[in-house]
Tab-separated table of C-alpha atoms in Angstrom:
chain	number	residue	atom	x	y	z
A	1	MET	CA	43.251	-30.938	-38.317
A	2	GLU	CA	41.105	-34.063	-38.378
A	3	LEU	CA	42.445	-35.268	-35.042
A	4	LEU	CA	41.800	-31.879	-33.422
A	5	LEU	CA	38.225	-31.866	-34.707
A	6	VAL	CA	37.614	-35.370	-33.345
A	7	LEU	CA	39.104	-34.474	-29.961
A	8	PHE	CA	37.059	-31.279	-29.811
A	9	THR	CA	33.914	-33.279	-30.539
A	10	LEU	CA	34.723	-35.816	-27.846
A	11	VAL	CA	35.278	-33.056	-25.277
A	12	ILE	CA	32.016	-31.307	-26.169
A	13	LEU	CA	29.949	-34.506	-26.023
A	14	THR	CA	31.479	-35.632	-22.735
A	15	ALA	CA	30.971	-32.201	-21.166
A	16	SER	CA	27.340	-32.179	-22.328
A	17	ILE	CA	26.626	-35.525	-20.681
A	18	VAL	CA	28.269	-34.504	-17.404
A	19	TYR	CA	26.552	-31.107	-17.302
A	20	VAL	CA	23.067	-32.461	-17.983
A	21	LEU	CA	23.375	-35.291	-15.461
A	22	LEU	CA	24.658	-32.898	-12.807
A	23	GLN	CA	21.556	-30.762	-13.304
A	24	ASP	CA	19.152	-33.617	-12.566
A	25	TRP	CA	20.251	-37.178	-13.135
A	26	HIS	CA	16.822	-38.458	-12.042
A	27	GLY	CA	15.020	-36.633	-14.864
A	28	THR	CA	13.795	-38.721	-17.813
A	29	ALA	CA	14.779	-36.023	-20.327
A	30	ASN	CA	18.270	-35.776	-18.825
A	31	ARG	CA	18.815	-39.519	-19.022
A	32	LEU	CA	17.497	-39.720	-22.566
A	33	PHE	CA	19.732	-36.844	-23.642
A	34	SER	CA	22.709	-38.599	-22.042
A	35	LEU	CA	21.814	-41.785	-23.932
A	36	PHE	CA	21.537	-39.841	-27.196
A	37	THR	CA	24.828	-38.015	-26.600
A	38	GLY	CA	26.578	-41.150	-25.380
A	39	SER	CA	25.598	-42.938	-28.601
A	40	SER	CA	27.035	-40.022	-30.593
A	41	LEU	CA	30.200	-40.220	-28.504
A	42	LEU	CA	30.485	-43.929	-29.300
A	43	LEU	CA	29.885	-43.183	-32.983
A	44	THR	CA	32.679	-40.577	-33.030
A	45	CYS	CA	35.153	-42.879	-31.301
A	46	ALA	CA	34.292	-45.803	-33.570
A	47	GLY	CA	34.591	-43.610	-36.668
A	48	ALA	CA	37.965	-42.247	-35.604
A	49	VAL	CA	39.317	-45.730	-34.916
A	50	ARG	CA	37.868	-47.114	-38.142
A	51	PHE	CA	39.584	-44.535	-40.371
A	52	SER	CA	42.884	-44.634	-38.516
A	53	SER	CA	43.133	-48.427	-38.388
A	54	ARG	CA	45.031	-50.567	-40.888
A	55	ASN	CA	43.567	-53.851	-39.690
A	56	LEU	CA	41.062	-55.028	-42.321
A	57	ASP	CA	39.019	-57.114	-39.884
A	58	GLU	CA	38.827	-54.239	-37.444
A	59	ILE	CA	37.750	-51.827	-40.179
A	60	TRP	CA	35.065	-54.225	-41.395
A	61	LEU	CA	33.738	-54.755	-37.852
A	62	LEU	CA	33.525	-51.027	-37.066
A	63	SER	CA	31.967	-50.163	-40.434
A	64	GLY	CA	28.919	-52.299	-39.666
A	65	LEU	CA	28.669	-50.748	-36.191
A	66	LEU	CA	28.750	-47.197	-37.562
A	67	THR	CA	25.828	-47.628	-39.953
A	68	SER	CA	23.600	-49.301	-37.375
A	69	LEU	CA	24.543	-46.842	-34.647
A	70	GLN	CA	23.562	-43.855	-36.782
A	71	ALA	CA	20.000	-45.184	-37.151
A	72	VAL	CA	19.699	-45.734	-33.372
A	73	ILE	CA	21.019	-42.233	-32.617
A	74	PHE	CA	18.351	-40.547	-34.700
A	75	GLY	CA	15.710	-42.754	-33.113
A	76	PHE	CA	16.824	-41.362	-29.747
A	77	LEU	CA	16.678	-37.871	-31.260
A	78	ILE	CA	13.018	-38.365	-32.210
A	79	TRP	CA	12.267	-39.556	-28.679
A	80	LEU	CA	14.076	-36.539	-27.243
A	81	ILE	CA	12.092	-34.113	-29.395
A	82	MET	CA	8.845	-35.783	-28.309
A	83	LEU	CA	9.787	-35.707	-24.617
A	84	LEU	CA	10.887	-32.053	-24.653
A	85	PHE	CA	8.140	-30.564	-26.814
A	86	MET	CA	5.334	-33.166	-26.829
A	87	PRO	CA	5.482	-34.910	-23.432
A	88	HIS	CA	1.812	-35.955	-23.648
A	89	ARG	CA	2.685	-37.931	-26.766
A	90	TYR	CA	5.845	-39.404	-25.276
A	91	GLN	CA	3.845	-40.692	-22.301
A	92	GLN	CA	1.861	-42.946	-24.667
A	93	PRO	CA	3.995	-46.148	-24.854
A	94	TRP	CA	2.390	-47.480	-28.036
A	95	LEU	CA	3.045	-44.215	-29.885
A	96	ARG	CA	6.566	-43.877	-28.509
A	97	TRP	CA	7.547	-47.359	-29.646
A	98	ALA	CA	5.721	-47.007	-32.966
A	99	VAL	CA	7.935	-43.998	-33.709
A	100	PHE	CA	11.147	-45.713	-32.588
A	101	THR	CA	10.512	-49.109	-34.223
A	102	PRO	CA	11.435	-48.066	-37.824
A	103	TYR	CA	14.819	-46.826	-36.642
A	104	LEU	CA	15.383	-50.012	-34.687
A	105	LEU	CA	14.439	-52.130	-37.699
A	106	MET	CA	16.770	-50.059	-39.876
A	107	ALA	CA	19.650	-50.617	-37.459
A	108	VAL	CA	18.988	-54.360	-37.234
A	109	GLY	CA	18.577	-54.686	-41.016
A	110	LEU	CA	21.813	-52.855	-41.736
A	111	ALA	CA	23.685	-54.983	-39.191
A	112	ILE	CA	22.326	-58.232	-40.651
A	113	ASP	CA	23.141	-57.136	-44.211
A	114	TRP	CA	26.676	-56.068	-43.284
A	115	TYR	CA	27.768	-58.797	-40.901
A	116	GLY	CA	25.981	-61.452	-42.944
A	117	ARG	CA	27.931	-60.239	-45.995
A	118	PHE	CA	24.761	-60.164	-48.090
A	119	GLY	CA	25.724	-56.872	-49.725
A	120	PHE	CA	22.203	-55.624	-50.472
A	121	VAL	CA	23.036	-52.135	-49.192
A	122	GLY	CA	26.781	-52.304	-49.612
A	123	ARG	CA	29.963	-54.117	-48.733
A	124	ASP	CA	33.696	-53.533	-48.396
A	125	VAL	CA	36.012	-55.030	-50.993
A	126	VAL	CA	39.793	-55.049	-51.107
A	127	ARG	CA	41.073	-52.873	-53.962
A	128	GLU	CA	43.734	-54.529	-56.071
A	129	THR	CA	45.708	-51.333	-56.588
A	130	SER	CA	46.027	-50.177	-52.992
A	131	GLY	CA	45.155	-53.298	-51.003
A	132	LEU	CA	42.742	-51.236	-48.860
A	133	LEU	CA	39.069	-51.774	-48.249
A	134	GLY	CA	36.682	-49.840	-50.426
A	135	PHE	CA	32.901	-49.490	-50.134
A	136	VAL	CA	30.835	-50.850	-53.009
A	137	ARG	CA	27.160	-49.940	-53.197
A	138	GLY	CA	24.615	-52.738	-53.354
A	139	PRO	CA	21.280	-52.868	-55.213
A	140	ALA	CA	19.370	-51.580	-52.156
A	141	PHE	CA	21.752	-48.690	-51.414
A	142	VAL	CA	19.593	-45.968	-52.975
A	143	PRO	CA	16.351	-46.975	-51.162
A	144	ALA	CA	18.239	-47.378	-47.889
A	145	PHE	CA	19.952	-44.002	-48.280
A	146	THR	CA	16.605	-42.397	-49.132
A	147	LEU	CA	15.050	-43.847	-45.988
A	148	TYR	CA	18.037	-42.571	-44.025
A	149	ILE	CA	17.553	-39.026	-45.353
A	150	ILE	CA	13.821	-39.113	-44.667
A	151	GLY	CA	14.025	-40.655	-41.178
A	152	CYS	CA	17.170	-38.941	-39.901
A	153	ILE	CA	16.868	-35.497	-41.474
A	154	VAL	CA	13.427	-34.800	-42.917
A	155	ILE	CA	11.273	-36.163	-40.084
A	156	PRO	CA	13.163	-34.364	-37.247
A	157	LEU	CA	13.042	-31.119	-39.276
A	158	ILE	CA	9.294	-31.479	-39.905
A	159	MET	CA	8.662	-32.124	-36.206
A	160	LEU	CA	10.760	-29.138	-35.099
A	161	ILE	CA	9.255	-26.790	-37.695
A	162	THR	CA	5.739	-27.848	-36.656
A	163	ILE	CA	6.595	-27.231	-33.010
A	164	ALA	CA	8.037	-23.786	-33.816
A	165	ILE	CA	4.821	-22.845	-35.632
A	166	ARG	CA	2.257	-24.272	-33.205
A	167	GLN	CA	4.022	-23.598	-29.890
A	168	PRO	CA	5.190	-19.968	-29.691
A	169	THR	CA	6.635	-20.496	-26.204
A	170	MET	CA	8.921	-23.236	-27.577
A	171	ARG	CA	9.839	-21.395	-30.771
A	172	GLY	CA	13.299	-20.360	-29.595
A	173	PRO	CA	14.578	-23.850	-28.656
A	174	ALA	CA	12.940	-25.392	-31.742
A	175	VAL	CA	14.592	-22.875	-34.103
A	176	TRP	CA	18.038	-23.508	-32.629
A	177	LEU	CA	17.591	-27.265	-32.979
A	178	ILE	CA	16.411	-26.777	-36.587
A	179	ILE	CA	19.619	-24.893	-37.314
A	180	GLY	CA	21.706	-27.586	-35.641
A	181	THR	CA	19.982	-30.372	-37.619
A	182	ILE	CA	20.501	-28.584	-40.953
A	183	LEU	CA	24.159	-27.867	-40.176
A	184	THR	CA	24.672	-31.493	-39.173
A	185	PHE	CA	23.369	-32.658	-42.568
A	186	LEU	CA	25.400	-30.064	-44.495
A	187	MET	CA	28.559	-30.770	-42.503
A	188	GLY	CA	28.348	-34.520	-43.196
A	189	TYR	CA	27.594	-33.941	-46.891
A	190	ILE	CA	30.368	-31.356	-47.399
A	191	PHE	CA	33.022	-33.427	-45.622
A	192	ARG	CA	32.131	-36.450	-47.725
A	193	GLU	CA	32.232	-34.440	-50.967
A	194	ILE	CA	35.619	-32.886	-50.258
A	195	GLY	CA	37.077	-36.261	-49.362
A	196	LEU	CA	37.230	-35.899	-45.555
A	197	VAL	CA	35.266	-39.080	-44.969
A	198	SER	CA	37.030	-39.734	-41.698
A	199	VAL	CA	35.439	-36.679	-40.042
A	200	THR	CA	31.911	-37.237	-41.292
A	201	TYR	CA	31.244	-39.036	-38.030
A	202	VAL	CA	31.730	-35.778	-36.103
A	203	SER	CA	29.050	-34.103	-38.199
A	204	LEU	CA	26.623	-34.425	-35.250
A	205	LEU	CA	28.639	-31.695	-33.488
A	206	PRO	CA	26.399	-28.772	-34.688
A	207	LEU	CA	23.297	-30.555	-33.391
A	208	HIS	CA	24.900	-31.122	-29.986
A	209	LEU	CA	26.147	-27.531	-29.873
A	210	SER	CA	22.596	-26.344	-30.505
A	211	PHE	CA	21.400	-28.603	-27.671
A	212	GLY	CA	24.090	-27.067	-25.458
A	213	TRP	CA	22.966	-23.532	-26.269
A	214	VAL	CA	19.305	-24.452	-25.704
A	215	THR	CA	20.268	-25.959	-22.347
A	216	LEU	CA	22.136	-22.851	-21.210
A	217	ARG	CA	19.755	-20.294	-22.712
A	218	TYR	CA	16.361	-21.863	-22.030
A	219	GLY	CA	17.081	-24.276	-19.170
A	220	VAL	CA	15.568	-27.266	-20.958
A	221	PHE	CA	17.298	-29.887	-18.807
A	222	ARG	CA	17.095	-28.093	-15.473
A	223	PRO	CA	14.222	-26.609	-13.469
A	224	SER	CA	14.048	-23.064	-14.799
A	225	GLN	CA	13.146	-20.093	-12.642
A	226	VAL	CA	9.960	-19.553	-14.638
A	227	ALA	CA	8.877	-23.151	-14.160
A	228	LEU	CA	9.726	-22.999	-10.454
A	229	GLN	CA	7.783	-19.779	-9.967
A	230	ALA	CA	4.805	-21.203	-11.841
A	231	ALA	CA	4.856	-24.264	-9.608
A	232	VAL	CA	4.953	-22.094	-6.466
A	233	GLU	CA	2.107	-19.910	-7.758
A	234	HIS	CA	-0.107	-22.931	-8.328
A	235	LEU	CA	0.523	-24.571	-4.966
A	236	PRO	CA	-2.746	-25.402	-3.175
A	237	ASP	CA	-1.255	-24.108	0.101
A	238	GLY	CA	-0.365	-20.508	0.755
A	239	MET	CA	3.314	-19.536	0.786
A	240	LEU	CA	4.660	-16.222	2.067
A	241	VAL	CA	8.160	-14.791	2.342
A	242	LEU	CA	8.740	-12.554	5.387
A	243	ASP	CA	11.631	-10.180	5.955
A	244	THR	CA	13.442	-9.633	9.240
A	245	GLN	CA	10.635	-7.278	10.363
A	246	ARG	CA	8.111	-10.062	9.601
A	247	GLN	CA	6.583	-7.966	6.843
A	248	ILE	CA	5.228	-9.861	3.835
A	249	ARG	CA	7.493	-9.524	0.800
A	250	TYR	CA	5.954	-12.249	-1.349
A	251	ALA	CA	2.691	-14.206	-1.342
A	252	ASN	CA	1.563	-16.777	-3.876
A	253	ARG	CA	-2.001	-16.951	-5.175
A	254	ALA	CA	-3.316	-19.182	-2.387
A	255	ALA	CA	-1.897	-16.830	0.260
A	256	GLN	CA	-3.273	-13.771	-1.553
A	257	ARG	CA	-6.767	-15.231	-1.387
A	258	ILE	CA	-6.418	-15.497	2.412
A	259	ILE	CA	-5.064	-11.967	3.046
A	260	ALA	CA	-6.888	-10.317	0.140
A	261	GLY	CA	-7.349	-6.540	0.351
A	262	ASN	CA	-4.369	-5.909	2.642
A	263	ASP	CA	-1.395	-3.695	1.948
A	264	ARG	CA	1.133	-6.424	2.622
A	265	ASN	CA	4.163	-4.126	2.529
A	266	GLU	CA	3.064	-2.111	5.574
A	267	GLN	CA	2.077	-4.763	8.084
A	268	SER	CA	3.387	-7.952	9.567
A	269	PHE	CA	2.159	-11.445	8.913
A	270	GLU	CA	0.213	-11.586	12.182
A	271	GLN	CA	-1.373	-8.172	11.537
A	272	ALA	CA	-2.463	-9.249	8.045
A	273	LEU	CA	-4.240	-12.288	9.453
A	274	ALA	CA	-5.797	-10.303	12.302
A	275	GLN	CA	-7.166	-7.735	9.856
A	276	VAL	CA	-9.154	-10.420	8.018
A	277	GLY	CA	-10.570	-11.808	11.266
A	278	PHE	CA	-8.158	-14.532	12.351
A	279	ILE	CA	-7.181	-15.005	15.978
A	280	GLU	CA	-4.372	-17.256	17.155
A	281	GLN	CA	-5.349	-20.428	19.019
A	282	THR	CA	-2.063	-22.331	19.119
A	283	SER	CA	-2.235	-25.282	21.503
A	284	THR	CA	0.559	-27.092	23.319
A	285	GLU	CA	0.348	-29.923	20.807
A	286	ASP	CA	0.708	-27.400	17.968
A	287	ARG	CA	3.830	-25.922	19.558
A	288	GLU	CA	5.333	-29.378	19.923
A	289	ARG	CA	4.745	-29.897	16.204
A	290	GLN	CA	6.266	-26.453	15.484
A	291	ARG	CA	3.152	-24.937	13.965
A	292	ARG	CA	0.684	-22.176	14.728
A	293	ARG	CA	-3.115	-22.346	14.585
A	294	PHE	CA	-5.368	-19.455	13.551
A	295	PHE	CA	-9.170	-19.446	13.758
A	296	ARG	CA	-11.788	-17.136	12.229
A	297	PRO	CA	-15.093	-17.301	14.138
A	298	THR	CA	-17.203	-15.784	11.365
A	299	ASP	CA	-16.897	-18.744	8.979
A	300	GLN	CA	-15.189	-21.298	11.277
A	301	THR	CA	-12.035	-21.283	9.105
A	302	ILE	CA	-8.940	-22.928	10.608
A	303	LEU	CA	-5.411	-22.233	9.345
A	304	LEU	CA	-2.173	-24.008	10.244
A	305	ALA	CA	1.030	-22.040	9.670
A	306	THR	CA	4.517	-23.567	9.536
A	307	GLU	CA	7.504	-21.216	9.459
A	308	VAL	CA	10.999	-22.034	8.209
A	309	PRO	CA	13.824	-19.507	8.761
A	310	ILE	CA	16.297	-18.888	5.929
A	311	ASN	CA	19.538	-16.919	5.751
A	312	ASP	CA	20.559	-14.997	2.657
A	313	ALA	CA	22.808	-12.107	1.626
A	314	GLN	CA	20.242	-9.566	2.887
A	315	GLY	CA	20.507	-10.816	6.452
A	316	GLY	CA	17.767	-13.394	6.749
A	317	ALA	CA	14.098	-14.016	6.198
A	318	SER	CA	11.549	-16.763	6.700
A	319	VAL	CA	9.148	-18.770	4.607
A	320	VAL	CA	5.650	-19.407	5.958
A	321	LEU	CA	3.414	-22.164	4.620
A	322	ILE	CA	-0.307	-21.749	5.314
A	323	ARG	CA	-2.755	-24.613	4.981
A	324	ASN	CA	-6.517	-24.379	5.297
A	325	VAL	CA	-7.437	-27.382	7.434
A	326	THR	CA	-11.073	-26.476	8.069
A	327	ARG	CA	-12.447	-29.344	6.062
A	328	ALA	CA	-9.818	-31.732	7.416
A	329	GLU	CA	-10.640	-30.764	11.018
A	330	GLN	CA	-14.360	-31.208	10.348
A	331	GLN	CA	-13.739	-34.601	8.800
A	332	GLN	CA	-11.559	-35.595	11.758
A	333	ALA	CA	-14.295	-34.539	14.195
A	334	GLU	CA	-16.849	-36.456	12.164
A	335	LEU	CA	-14.517	-39.442	12.121
A	336	LEU	CA	-14.083	-39.341	15.912
A	337	ALA	CA	-17.856	-39.089	16.339
A	338	SER	CA	-18.337	-41.984	13.948
A	339	ARG	CA	-15.770	-44.030	15.853
A	340	ALA	CA	-17.555	-43.306	19.136
A	341	ALA	CA	-20.894	-44.248	17.616
A	342	LEU	CA	-19.320	-47.358	16.123
A	343	ALA	CA	-17.821	-48.321	19.490
A	344	GLU	CA	-21.203	-47.861	21.165
A	345	ARG	CA	-22.917	-49.853	18.457
A	346	THR	CA	-20.273	-52.572	18.769
A	347	ALA	CA	-20.869	-52.772	22.511
A	348	GLU	CA	-24.595	-53.093	21.895
A	349	LEU	CA	-24.010	-55.817	19.356
A	350	GLU	CA	-21.711	-57.651	21.769
A	351	ARG	CA	-24.396	-57.472	24.463
A	352	SER	CA	-26.996	-58.692	22.000
A	353	LEU	CA	-24.687	-61.495	20.905
A	354	ALA	CA	-24.149	-62.556	24.503
A	355	GLU	CA	-27.916	-62.624	25.029
A	356	LEU	CA	-28.382	-64.646	21.854
A	357	GLN	CA	-25.714	-67.084	22.966
A	358	GLN	CA	-27.453	-67.475	26.317
A	359	ARG	CA	-30.756	-68.081	24.534
A	360	ASP	CA	-29.116	-70.551	22.183
A	361	GLU	CA	-27.647	-72.413	25.146
A	362	LEU	CA	-31.049	-72.460	26.814
A	363	LEU	CA	-32.732	-73.692	23.650
A	364	ARG	CA	-30.037	-76.286	23.188
A	365	ARG	CA	-30.581	-77.576	26.693
A	366	LEU	CA	-34.355	-77.544	26.248
A	367	SER	CA	-34.038	-79.442	22.963
A	368	LEU	CA	-31.941	-82.090	24.754
A	369	PRO	CA	-33.515	-82.462	28.202
A	370	ILE	CA	-31.855	-84.745	30.737
A	371	ILE	CA	-34.329	-86.391	33.137
A	372	PRO	CA	-32.909	-88.042	36.274
A	373	LEU	CA	-34.666	-91.270	37.341
A	374	SER	CA	-32.416	-91.982	40.300
A	375	ALA	CA	-29.085	-90.924	41.701
A	376	THR	CA	-27.222	-92.963	39.087
A	377	MET	CA	-29.784	-93.226	36.255
A	378	VAL	CA	-30.833	-90.540	33.726
A	379	VAL	CA	-33.065	-90.457	30.639
A	380	VAL	CA	-32.207	-88.458	27.498
A	381	PRO	CA	-35.174	-88.220	25.079
A	382	LEU	CA	-34.230	-87.407	21.464
A	383	ILE	CA	-36.944	-85.399	19.686
A	384	GLY	CA	-37.181	-84.225	16.081
A	385	ILE	CA	-34.451	-84.326	13.449
A	386	PHE	CA	-30.783	-84.433	14.394
A	387	ASP	CA	-28.492	-82.759	11.895
A	388	ALA	CA	-24.720	-82.413	12.244
A	389	ALA	CA	-25.020	-79.396	14.590
A	390	ARG	CA	-27.495	-81.126	16.947
A	391	CYS	CA	-25.410	-84.281	16.924
A	392	GLN	CA	-22.373	-82.277	17.985
A	393	SER	CA	-24.419	-80.602	20.737
A	394	LEU	CA	-25.544	-84.036	21.914
A	395	LEU	CA	-21.957	-85.114	22.500
A	396	GLN	CA	-20.974	-81.812	24.110
A	397	LEU	CA	-23.934	-81.880	26.496
A	398	ILE	CA	-24.370	-85.515	27.547
A	399	LEU	CA	-20.781	-86.431	28.405
A	400	PRO	CA	-20.251	-83.504	30.840
A	401	GLU	CA	-23.643	-84.253	32.442
A	402	ILE	CA	-22.597	-87.870	32.993
A	403	ALA	CA	-19.484	-86.723	34.794
A	404	GLU	CA	-21.349	-84.092	36.816
A	405	ARG	CA	-24.180	-86.402	37.932
A	406	ASN	CA	-21.903	-89.461	38.300
A	407	ALA	CA	-24.488	-91.399	36.295
A	408	LYS	CA	-23.940	-95.099	35.776
A	409	ILE	CA	-26.828	-95.728	33.343
A	410	VAL	CA	-28.038	-93.468	30.533
A	411	LEU	CA	-31.294	-94.295	28.765
A	412	VAL	CA	-31.449	-92.705	25.309
A	413	ASP	CA	-35.089	-92.588	24.213
A	414	LEU	CA	-35.551	-92.633	20.427
A	415	THR	CA	-39.343	-92.495	20.489
A	416	GLY	CA	-39.555	-88.825	19.451
A	417	LEU	CA	-37.186	-89.103	16.472
A	418	THR	CA	-38.668	-88.274	13.093
A	419	ALA	CA	-35.627	-89.485	11.130
A	420	PHE	CA	-32.557	-91.616	11.753
A	421	ASP	CA	-29.499	-91.345	9.517
A	422	GLN	CA	-25.842	-92.317	9.440
A	423	THR	CA	-24.765	-89.091	11.174
A	424	LEU	CA	-26.907	-89.819	14.229
A	425	ALA	CA	-25.829	-93.474	14.205
A	426	HIS	CA	-22.164	-92.440	14.263
A	427	THR	CA	-22.882	-89.943	17.052
A	428	LEU	CA	-24.578	-92.576	19.200
A	429	TYR	CA	-21.613	-94.869	18.594
A	430	GLN	CA	-19.244	-92.152	19.802
A	431	LEU	CA	-21.501	-91.407	22.769
A	432	ARG	CA	-21.505	-95.114	23.730
A	433	ASP	CA	-17.708	-95.309	23.613
A	434	GLY	CA	-17.317	-92.080	25.563
A	435	ALA	CA	-19.743	-93.215	28.247
A	436	ARG	CA	-18.063	-96.630	28.457
A	437	LEU	CA	-14.696	-94.979	29.080
A	438	MET	CA	-16.313	-93.066	31.947
A	439	GLY	CA	-17.754	-96.261	33.466
A	440	THR	CA	-21.318	-95.574	32.292
A	441	GLN	CA	-23.642	-97.890	30.394
A	442	LEU	CA	-25.617	-96.503	27.431
A	443	ILE	CA	-29.014	-98.123	26.685
A	444	LEU	CA	-31.244	-97.378	23.679
A	445	CYS	CA	-34.997	-97.299	24.133
A	446	GLY	CA	-38.000	-96.660	21.922
A	447	ILE	CA	-36.713	-98.468	18.835
A	448	ARG	CA	-39.536	-98.574	16.293
A	449	PRO	CA	-39.542	-100.962	13.329
A	450	ASP	CA	-38.528	-98.228	10.867
A	451	LEU	CA	-35.624	-97.205	13.126
A	452	ALA	CA	-34.579	-100.815	13.536
A	453	GLU	CA	-34.437	-101.227	9.763
A	454	VAL	CA	-32.141	-98.193	9.380
A	455	MET	CA	-29.969	-99.319	12.303
A	456	ILE	CA	-29.485	-102.734	10.692
A	457	HIS	CA	-27.933	-101.074	7.620
A	458	ALA	CA	-25.503	-99.197	9.879
A	459	GLY	CA	-23.553	-102.399	10.458
A	460	GLY	CA	-22.289	-104.047	13.600
A	461	ILE	CA	-21.715	-100.916	15.640
A	462	TRP	CA	-24.665	-101.870	17.891
A	463	ASN	CA	-23.067	-105.091	19.103
A	464	GLY	CA	-22.903	-105.182	22.876
A	465	LEU	CA	-25.374	-102.271	23.226
A	466	ARG	CA	-28.525	-103.043	25.216
A	467	SER	CA	-31.804	-101.842	23.715
A	468	PHE	CA	-35.545	-101.953	24.443
A	469	ALA	CA	-38.624	-101.436	22.324
A	470	THR	CA	-40.052	-98.773	24.663
A	471	LEU	CA	-38.795	-96.553	27.410
A	472	GLN	CA	-41.152	-98.246	29.864
A	473	ASP	CA	-39.593	-101.634	29.121
A	474	GLY	CA	-36.133	-100.284	29.692
A	475	VAL	CA	-36.995	-98.583	32.975
A	476	LYS	CA	-38.885	-101.629	34.213
A	477	ALA	CA	-36.027	-103.992	33.405
A	478	LEU	CA	-33.447	-101.759	35.072
A	479	LEU	CA	-35.557	-101.251	38.188
A	480	THR	CA	-36.140	-104.968	38.418
A	481	ASN	CA	-32.409	-105.636	38.111
A	482	THR	CA	-31.771	-103.003	40.708
A	483	ILE	CA	-34.247	-104.504	43.144
A	484	LEU	CA	-32.871	-107.880	42.524
C-alpha cells in the first residue's frame, strides 16, 4: 500500500512537470512550477529511501535533507502564488526575496542544527531495544514546529483566501488551491498519527492534484483562449478574418473603428473599405513587399494591409492585418525633407568653410610676407606676437618658398616683434636647420637689446648664425659681399 502510494505520487509529479513544460517552457510561471514540483519529487524520493533504508548513516543524512527541503518547497509555493495571482508584487525583487528569505533561513538553520548535531530542534538516537534510529525532540522543537505551521500552512491559506475574496475572476483557482493546501496538512497529520510516518512525505499530493485540476480547468500555465482573445482585441492594428468569399467574419476593435457602420456579413473586405471612402493605391514596391495600400482623400488616411492565407476544416480563410501608417508616412516625408534641407545646409557650410579656409590662407600669407630682394635673396619680416600656431605656419610657409624661389639667403627681420619666447626661438632654430639642409643661409636682422637678452637665455642654439642689429645693416653687408 505504501509503495503504491509513493509510486502514484512520483508518476503524478513527473507528469505535472512534463505537461507544464510542454505548454510553455519559456514561461516564468511554468519554470517556477516545475521547480516547486521537482523539489516535491525529490522530497518524496528521499522520504521513501529514508524509511526503507537500514543504513544508519544514510537515514541520518536523508533526515536532515527532508526537513530543509520542506521549508524550501513552501517558499517556492509562496512565490508561485504571488506570480499567478499577484504578478505586480512578484515583479518587485525586494518584496519577492523578503518573502522567500524566512523560508531560506529556516532551511539553512535546520540543516546546520541537524548536520552539526546540535540537537536544538531534534536529533536521531539509536534505541537500545531495537537498535534503530529514533527522533528525539530538542528544546527548540515547539517554536520551530510552530513557525513551520505558520509559514507552510497558515500564510499560504491566508494569501489564497484573500485572493479568493478580492479577485472574483481568480476565485475558482484560489478555492481549489485552498482545498489542496488543507488536504495536504490533514493528510500529513493523519498519516503521522496513525503511524504511517513513511508516507507523510507524499502528503503534498493533494496540493499538486489541485494544481493539476487548476491547470486543466483554468489554463493557468498555458495561454488560455480568453487571454488570447483579449490580446487580439487590444491589438493596436486592425485584424480581420475573411472567408473564402472574402467576406468579413471577424474584426477586432481596431478594425471595427476603421469599417464602423458597415454590415460586415454582407460585403467583402474591399467593399467595406470602399464604403468608408478608401481607394486602393498599391504601388509596385508594395506588391514586392506583399502588401496593399489604401488611401482616403477626405482626411489623408493611409492604410497598409497584409494578408495571410490559412487552411482549416471549413475549407480555408485568410487573416488580414491593417495598419494605419498616416502618421508614419507624414513623419517619413518630413524626415526626407529634413534630410534634403540638411544636405543643402551642409553644402552651404562646406562652401563657407572653403571660403574661410581661403581667407585664412590669405591672412596667413599676409601676416608672413616674403619680400624678394634679388633672385636668390628674400626678406621675411616677423610682426606681432608668434604663438604656437603662427610658429607652425612660419615653418610651413618659409621652407616651401625657399624651394620654389631657389633662395640662397633668407633675411628674417625681427624688428616688428612685440615678444620673443622659447617657442619662437625653437622655431627659428628648426627653420635654420631646415634651410641649411636645403643649401640656404638664414640671417637674423633687427635684434633689439631686449630681444638679445632673451636670446642669450635660450642657450647656444644661435652659434654659427649670422645676425645684424638692423635690416639695413644686413642688406648692406650682403650687397657689399655680393659686389665684392
